[in-house]
PDB file of N, CA and C in Angstrom:
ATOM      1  N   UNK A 260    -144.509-109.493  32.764  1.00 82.00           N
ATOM      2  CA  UNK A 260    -144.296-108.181  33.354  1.00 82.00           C
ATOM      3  C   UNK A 260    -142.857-107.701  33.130  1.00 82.00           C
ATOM      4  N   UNK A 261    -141.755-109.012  33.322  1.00 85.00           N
ATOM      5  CA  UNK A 261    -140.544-107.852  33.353  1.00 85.00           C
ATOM      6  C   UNK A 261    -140.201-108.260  31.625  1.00 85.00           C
ATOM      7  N   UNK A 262    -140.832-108.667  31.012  1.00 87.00           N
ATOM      8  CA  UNK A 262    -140.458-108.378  29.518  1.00 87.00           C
ATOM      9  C   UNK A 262    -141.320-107.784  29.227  1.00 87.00           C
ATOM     10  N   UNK A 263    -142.415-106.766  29.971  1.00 88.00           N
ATOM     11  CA  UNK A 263    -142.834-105.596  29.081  1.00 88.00           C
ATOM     12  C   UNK A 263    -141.750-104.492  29.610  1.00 88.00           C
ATOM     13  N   UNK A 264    -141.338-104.859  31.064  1.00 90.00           N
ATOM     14  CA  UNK A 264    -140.491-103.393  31.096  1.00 90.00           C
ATOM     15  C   UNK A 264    -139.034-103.746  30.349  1.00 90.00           C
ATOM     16  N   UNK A 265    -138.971-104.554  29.784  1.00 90.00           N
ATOM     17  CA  UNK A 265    -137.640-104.787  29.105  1.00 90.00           C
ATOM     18  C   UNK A 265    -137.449-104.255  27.671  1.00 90.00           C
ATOM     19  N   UNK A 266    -138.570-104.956  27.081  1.00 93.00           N
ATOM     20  CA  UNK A 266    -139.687-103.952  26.117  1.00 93.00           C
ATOM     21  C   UNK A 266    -139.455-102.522  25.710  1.00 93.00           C
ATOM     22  N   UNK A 267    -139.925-102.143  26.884  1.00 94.00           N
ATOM     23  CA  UNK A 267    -140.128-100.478  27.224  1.00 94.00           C
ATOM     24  C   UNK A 267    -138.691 -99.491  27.443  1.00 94.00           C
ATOM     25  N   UNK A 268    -137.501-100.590  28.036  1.00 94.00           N
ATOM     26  CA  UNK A 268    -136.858 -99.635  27.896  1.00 94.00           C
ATOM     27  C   UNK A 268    -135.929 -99.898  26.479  1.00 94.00           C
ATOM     28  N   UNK A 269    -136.280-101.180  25.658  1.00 93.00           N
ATOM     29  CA  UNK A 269    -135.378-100.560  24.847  1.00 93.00           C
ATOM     30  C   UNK A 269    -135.892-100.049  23.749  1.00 93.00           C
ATOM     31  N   UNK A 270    -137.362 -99.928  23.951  1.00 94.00           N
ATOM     32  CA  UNK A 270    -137.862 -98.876  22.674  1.00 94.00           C
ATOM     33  C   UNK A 270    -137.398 -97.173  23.443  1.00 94.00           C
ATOM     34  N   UNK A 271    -137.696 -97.204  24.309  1.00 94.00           N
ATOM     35  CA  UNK A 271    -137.046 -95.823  25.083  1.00 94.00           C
ATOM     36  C   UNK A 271    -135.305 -95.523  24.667  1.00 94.00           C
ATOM     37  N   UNK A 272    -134.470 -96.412  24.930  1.00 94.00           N
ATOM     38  CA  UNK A 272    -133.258 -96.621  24.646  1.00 94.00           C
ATOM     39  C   UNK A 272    -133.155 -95.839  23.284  1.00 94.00           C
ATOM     40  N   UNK A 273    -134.175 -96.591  22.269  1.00 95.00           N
ATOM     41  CA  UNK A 273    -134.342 -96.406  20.720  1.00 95.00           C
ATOM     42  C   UNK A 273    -133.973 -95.056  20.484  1.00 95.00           C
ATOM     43  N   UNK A 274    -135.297 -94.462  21.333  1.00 94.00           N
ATOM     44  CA  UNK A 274    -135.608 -93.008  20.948  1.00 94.00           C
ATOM     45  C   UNK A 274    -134.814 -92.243  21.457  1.00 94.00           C
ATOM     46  N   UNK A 275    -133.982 -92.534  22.294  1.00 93.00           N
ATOM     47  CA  UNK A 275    -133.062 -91.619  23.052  1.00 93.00           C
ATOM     48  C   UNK A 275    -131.842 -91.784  21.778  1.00 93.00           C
ATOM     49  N   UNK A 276    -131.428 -92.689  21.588  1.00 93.00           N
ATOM     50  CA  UNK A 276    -130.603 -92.936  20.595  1.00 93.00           C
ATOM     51  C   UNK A 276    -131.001 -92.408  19.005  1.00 93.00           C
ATOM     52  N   UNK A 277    -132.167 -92.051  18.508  1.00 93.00           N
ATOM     53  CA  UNK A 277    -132.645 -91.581  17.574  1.00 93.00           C
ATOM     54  C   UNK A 277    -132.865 -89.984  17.484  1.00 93.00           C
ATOM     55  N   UNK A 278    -133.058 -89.745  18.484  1.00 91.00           N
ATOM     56  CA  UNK A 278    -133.318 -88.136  18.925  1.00 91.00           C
ATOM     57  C   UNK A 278    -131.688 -87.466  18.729  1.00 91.00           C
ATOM     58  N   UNK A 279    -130.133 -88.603  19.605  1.00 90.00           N
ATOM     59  CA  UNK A 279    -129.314 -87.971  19.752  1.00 90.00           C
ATOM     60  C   UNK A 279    -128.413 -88.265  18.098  1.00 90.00           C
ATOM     61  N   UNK A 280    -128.970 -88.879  17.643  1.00 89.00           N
ATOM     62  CA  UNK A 280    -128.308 -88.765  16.057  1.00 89.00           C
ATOM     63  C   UNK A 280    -129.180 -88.238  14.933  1.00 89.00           C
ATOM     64  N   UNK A 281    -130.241 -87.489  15.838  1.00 88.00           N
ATOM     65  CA  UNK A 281    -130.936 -86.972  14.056  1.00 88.00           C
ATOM     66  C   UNK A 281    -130.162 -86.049  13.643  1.00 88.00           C
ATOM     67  N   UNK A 282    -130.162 -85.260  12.371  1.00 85.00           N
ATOM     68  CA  UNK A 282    -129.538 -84.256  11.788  1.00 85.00           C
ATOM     69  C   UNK A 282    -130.213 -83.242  12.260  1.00 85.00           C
ATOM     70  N   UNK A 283    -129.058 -82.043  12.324  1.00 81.00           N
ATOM     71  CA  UNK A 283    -129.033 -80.966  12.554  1.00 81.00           C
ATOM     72  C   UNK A 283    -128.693 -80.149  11.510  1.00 81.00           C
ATOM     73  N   UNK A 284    -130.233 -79.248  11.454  1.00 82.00           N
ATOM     74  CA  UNK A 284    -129.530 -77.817  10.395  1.00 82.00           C
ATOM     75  C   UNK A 284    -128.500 -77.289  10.711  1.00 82.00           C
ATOM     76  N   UNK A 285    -126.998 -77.199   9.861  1.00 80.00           N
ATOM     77  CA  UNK A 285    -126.098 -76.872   9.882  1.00 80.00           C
ATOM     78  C   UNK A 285    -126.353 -75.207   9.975  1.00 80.00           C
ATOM     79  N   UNK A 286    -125.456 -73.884   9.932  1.00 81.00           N
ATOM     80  CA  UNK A 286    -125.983 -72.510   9.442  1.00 81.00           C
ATOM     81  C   UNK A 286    -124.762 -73.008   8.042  1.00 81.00           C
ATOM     82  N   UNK A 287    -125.169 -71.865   7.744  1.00 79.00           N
ATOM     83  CA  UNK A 287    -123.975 -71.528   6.439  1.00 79.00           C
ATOM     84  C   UNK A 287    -122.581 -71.069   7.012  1.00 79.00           C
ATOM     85  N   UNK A 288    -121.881 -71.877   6.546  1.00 80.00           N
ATOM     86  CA  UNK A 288    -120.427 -71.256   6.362  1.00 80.00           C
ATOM     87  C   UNK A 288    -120.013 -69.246   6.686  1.00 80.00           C
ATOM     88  N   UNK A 289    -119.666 -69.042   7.031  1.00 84.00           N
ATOM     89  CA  UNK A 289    -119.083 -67.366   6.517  1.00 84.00           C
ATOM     90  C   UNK A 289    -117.822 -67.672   6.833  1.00 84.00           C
ATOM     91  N   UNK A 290    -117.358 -66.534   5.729  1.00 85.00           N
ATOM     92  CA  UNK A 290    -115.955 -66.494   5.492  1.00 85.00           C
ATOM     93  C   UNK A 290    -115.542 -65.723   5.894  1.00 85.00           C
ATOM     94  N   UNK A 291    -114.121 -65.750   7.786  1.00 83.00           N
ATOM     95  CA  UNK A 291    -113.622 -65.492   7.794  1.00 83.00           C
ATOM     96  C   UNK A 291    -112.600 -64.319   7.493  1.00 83.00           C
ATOM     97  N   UNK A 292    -112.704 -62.913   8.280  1.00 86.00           N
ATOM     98  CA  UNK A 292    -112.308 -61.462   7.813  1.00 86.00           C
ATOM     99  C   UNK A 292    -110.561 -62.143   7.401  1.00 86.00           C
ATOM    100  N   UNK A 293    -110.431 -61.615   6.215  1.00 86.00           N
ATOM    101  CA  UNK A 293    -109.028 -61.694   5.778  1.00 86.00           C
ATOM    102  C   UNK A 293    -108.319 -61.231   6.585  1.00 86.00           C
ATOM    103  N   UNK A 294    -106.718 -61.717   6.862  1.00 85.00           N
ATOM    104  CA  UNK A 294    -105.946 -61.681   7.945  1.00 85.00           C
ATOM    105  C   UNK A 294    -104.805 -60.385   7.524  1.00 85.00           C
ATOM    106  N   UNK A 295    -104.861 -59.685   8.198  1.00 87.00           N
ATOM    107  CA  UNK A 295    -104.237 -58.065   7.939  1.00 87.00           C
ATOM    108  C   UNK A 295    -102.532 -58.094   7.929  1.00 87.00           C
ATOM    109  N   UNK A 296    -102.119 -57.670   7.154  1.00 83.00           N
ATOM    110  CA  UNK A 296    -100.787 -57.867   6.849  1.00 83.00           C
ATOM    111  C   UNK A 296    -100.015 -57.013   8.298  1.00 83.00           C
ATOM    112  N   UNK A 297     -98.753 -57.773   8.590  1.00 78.00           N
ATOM    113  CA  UNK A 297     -98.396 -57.421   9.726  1.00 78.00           C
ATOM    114  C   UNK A 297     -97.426 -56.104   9.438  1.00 78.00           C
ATOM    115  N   UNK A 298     -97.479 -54.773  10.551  1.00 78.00           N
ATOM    116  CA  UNK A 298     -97.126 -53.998  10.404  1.00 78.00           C
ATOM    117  C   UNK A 298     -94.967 -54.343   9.826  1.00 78.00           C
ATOM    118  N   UNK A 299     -95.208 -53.680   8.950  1.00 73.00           N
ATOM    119  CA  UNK A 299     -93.647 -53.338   8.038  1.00 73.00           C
ATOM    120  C   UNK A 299     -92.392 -53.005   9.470  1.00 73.00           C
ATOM    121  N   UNK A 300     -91.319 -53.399  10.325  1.00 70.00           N
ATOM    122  CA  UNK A 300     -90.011 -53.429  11.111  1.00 70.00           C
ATOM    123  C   UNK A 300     -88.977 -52.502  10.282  1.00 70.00           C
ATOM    124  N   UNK A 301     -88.791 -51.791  10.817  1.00 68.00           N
ATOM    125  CA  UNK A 301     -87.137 -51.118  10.113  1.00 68.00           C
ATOM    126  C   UNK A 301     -86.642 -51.423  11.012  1.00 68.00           C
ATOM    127  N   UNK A 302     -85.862 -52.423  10.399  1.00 66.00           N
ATOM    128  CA  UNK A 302     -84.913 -53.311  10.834  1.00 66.00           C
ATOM    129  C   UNK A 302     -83.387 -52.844   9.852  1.00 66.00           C
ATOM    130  N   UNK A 303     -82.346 -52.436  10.740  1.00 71.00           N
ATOM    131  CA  UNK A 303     -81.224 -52.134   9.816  1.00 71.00           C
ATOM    132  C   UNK A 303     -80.490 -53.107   9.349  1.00 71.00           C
ATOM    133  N   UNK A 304     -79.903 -53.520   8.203  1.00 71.00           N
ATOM    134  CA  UNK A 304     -79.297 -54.628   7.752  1.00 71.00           C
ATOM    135  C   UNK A 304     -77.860 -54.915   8.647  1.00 71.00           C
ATOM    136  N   UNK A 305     -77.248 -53.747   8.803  1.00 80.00           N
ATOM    137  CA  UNK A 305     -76.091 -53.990   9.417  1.00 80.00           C
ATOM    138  C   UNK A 305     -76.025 -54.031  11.195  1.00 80.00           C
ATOM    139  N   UNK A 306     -77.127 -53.720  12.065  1.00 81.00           N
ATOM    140  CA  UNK A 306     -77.459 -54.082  13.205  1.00 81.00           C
ATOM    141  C   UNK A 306     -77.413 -55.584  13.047  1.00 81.00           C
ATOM    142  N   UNK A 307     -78.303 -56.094  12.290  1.00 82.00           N
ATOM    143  CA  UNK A 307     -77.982 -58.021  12.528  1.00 82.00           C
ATOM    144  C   UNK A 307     -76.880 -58.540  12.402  1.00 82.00           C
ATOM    145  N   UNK A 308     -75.947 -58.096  11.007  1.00 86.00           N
ATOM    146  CA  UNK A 308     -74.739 -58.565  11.351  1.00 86.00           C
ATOM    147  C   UNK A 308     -73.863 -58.560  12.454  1.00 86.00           C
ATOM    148  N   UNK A 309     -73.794 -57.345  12.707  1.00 87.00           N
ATOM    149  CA  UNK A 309     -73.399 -57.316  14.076  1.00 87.00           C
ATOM    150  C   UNK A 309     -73.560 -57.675  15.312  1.00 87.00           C
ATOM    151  N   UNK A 310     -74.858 -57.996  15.597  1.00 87.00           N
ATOM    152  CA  UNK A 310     -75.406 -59.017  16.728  1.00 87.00           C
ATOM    153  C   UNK A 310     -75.022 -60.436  16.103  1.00 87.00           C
ATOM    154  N   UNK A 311     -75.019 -60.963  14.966  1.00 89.00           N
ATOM    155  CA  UNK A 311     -74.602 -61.877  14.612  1.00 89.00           C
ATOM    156  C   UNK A 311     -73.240 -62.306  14.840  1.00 89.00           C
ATOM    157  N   UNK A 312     -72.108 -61.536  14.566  1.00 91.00           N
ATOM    158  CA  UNK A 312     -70.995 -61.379  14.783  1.00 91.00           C
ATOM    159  C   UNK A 312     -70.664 -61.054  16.220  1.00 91.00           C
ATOM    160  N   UNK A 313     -71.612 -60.689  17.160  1.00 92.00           N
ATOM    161  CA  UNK A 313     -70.833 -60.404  18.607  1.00 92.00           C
ATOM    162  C   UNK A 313     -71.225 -62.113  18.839  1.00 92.00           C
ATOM    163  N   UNK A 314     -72.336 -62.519  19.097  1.00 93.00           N
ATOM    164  CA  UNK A 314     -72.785 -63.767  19.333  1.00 93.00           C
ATOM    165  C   UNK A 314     -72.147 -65.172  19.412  1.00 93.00           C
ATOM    166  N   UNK A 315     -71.097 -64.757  17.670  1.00 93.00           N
ATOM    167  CA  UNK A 315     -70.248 -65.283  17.091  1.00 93.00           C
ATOM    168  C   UNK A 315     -68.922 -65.279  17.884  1.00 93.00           C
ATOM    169  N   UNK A 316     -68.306 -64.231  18.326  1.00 93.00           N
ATOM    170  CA  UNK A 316     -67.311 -63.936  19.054  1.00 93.00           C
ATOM    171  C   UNK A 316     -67.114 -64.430  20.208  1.00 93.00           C
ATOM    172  N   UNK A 317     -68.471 -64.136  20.562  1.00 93.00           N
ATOM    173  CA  UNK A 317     -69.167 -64.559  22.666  1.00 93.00           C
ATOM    174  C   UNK A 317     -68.747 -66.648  22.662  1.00 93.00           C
ATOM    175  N   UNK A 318     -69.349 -66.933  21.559  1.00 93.00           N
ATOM    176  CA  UNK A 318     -69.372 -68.303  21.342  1.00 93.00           C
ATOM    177  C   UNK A 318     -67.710 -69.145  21.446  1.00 93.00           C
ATOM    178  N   UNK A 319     -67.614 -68.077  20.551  1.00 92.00           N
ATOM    179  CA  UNK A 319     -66.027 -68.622  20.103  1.00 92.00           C
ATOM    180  C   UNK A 319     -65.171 -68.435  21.368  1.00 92.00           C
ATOM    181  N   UNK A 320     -65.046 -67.439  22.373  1.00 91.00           N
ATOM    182  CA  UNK A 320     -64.234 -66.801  23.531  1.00 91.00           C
ATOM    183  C   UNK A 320     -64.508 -67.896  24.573  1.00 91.00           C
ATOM    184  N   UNK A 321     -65.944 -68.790  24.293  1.00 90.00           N
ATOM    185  CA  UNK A 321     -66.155 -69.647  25.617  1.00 90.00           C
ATOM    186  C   UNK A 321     -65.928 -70.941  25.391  1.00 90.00           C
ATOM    187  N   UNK A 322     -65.984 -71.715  23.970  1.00 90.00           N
ATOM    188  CA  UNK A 322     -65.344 -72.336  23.608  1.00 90.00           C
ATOM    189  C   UNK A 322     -63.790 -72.417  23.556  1.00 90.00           C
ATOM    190  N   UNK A 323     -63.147 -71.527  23.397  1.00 88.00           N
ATOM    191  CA  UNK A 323     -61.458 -71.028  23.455  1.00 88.00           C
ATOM    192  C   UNK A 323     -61.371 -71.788  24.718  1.00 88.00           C
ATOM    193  N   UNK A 324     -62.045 -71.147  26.249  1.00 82.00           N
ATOM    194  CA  UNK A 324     -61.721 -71.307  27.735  1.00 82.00           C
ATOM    195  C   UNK A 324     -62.254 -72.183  28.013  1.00 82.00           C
ATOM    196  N   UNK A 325     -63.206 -73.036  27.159  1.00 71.00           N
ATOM    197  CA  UNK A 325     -63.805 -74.250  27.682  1.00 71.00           C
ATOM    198  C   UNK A 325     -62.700 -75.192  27.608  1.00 71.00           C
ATOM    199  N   UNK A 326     -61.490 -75.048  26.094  1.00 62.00           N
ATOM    200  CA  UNK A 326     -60.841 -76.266  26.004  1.00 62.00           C
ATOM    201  C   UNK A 326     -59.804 -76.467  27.023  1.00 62.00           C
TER     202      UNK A 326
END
């Protein structure tokens, strides 16, 4: 008796284990809407330098009073 239910569950076991690895129809692939070029910045060349250069200054003035 308890080696038919021993039996039973591991042919059950089986099928549970067979059911959760059969293959699955994949769908097809689609490709992905091409990625849209990001809107164009007017950005002035000489605005960065200048934030570059205050930054530069700010740095240097706190270093000066740090020493």
């Amino acid at each position: 008796m308890i080696a038919a239910l021993y039996l039973a569950s591991v042919l059950g076991a089986a099928v549970v284990l067979a059911v959760a690895l059969r293959r699955r129809p994949t769908p097809a692939p689609t490709n992905p809407p091409a990625p849209t070029p990001a809107p164009a910045l007017a950005v002035d060349g000489g605005a960065e330098i200048r934030v570059i250069l205050a930054a530069t200054h700010q740095l240097a003035a706190r270093l000066s009073t740090a020493a």
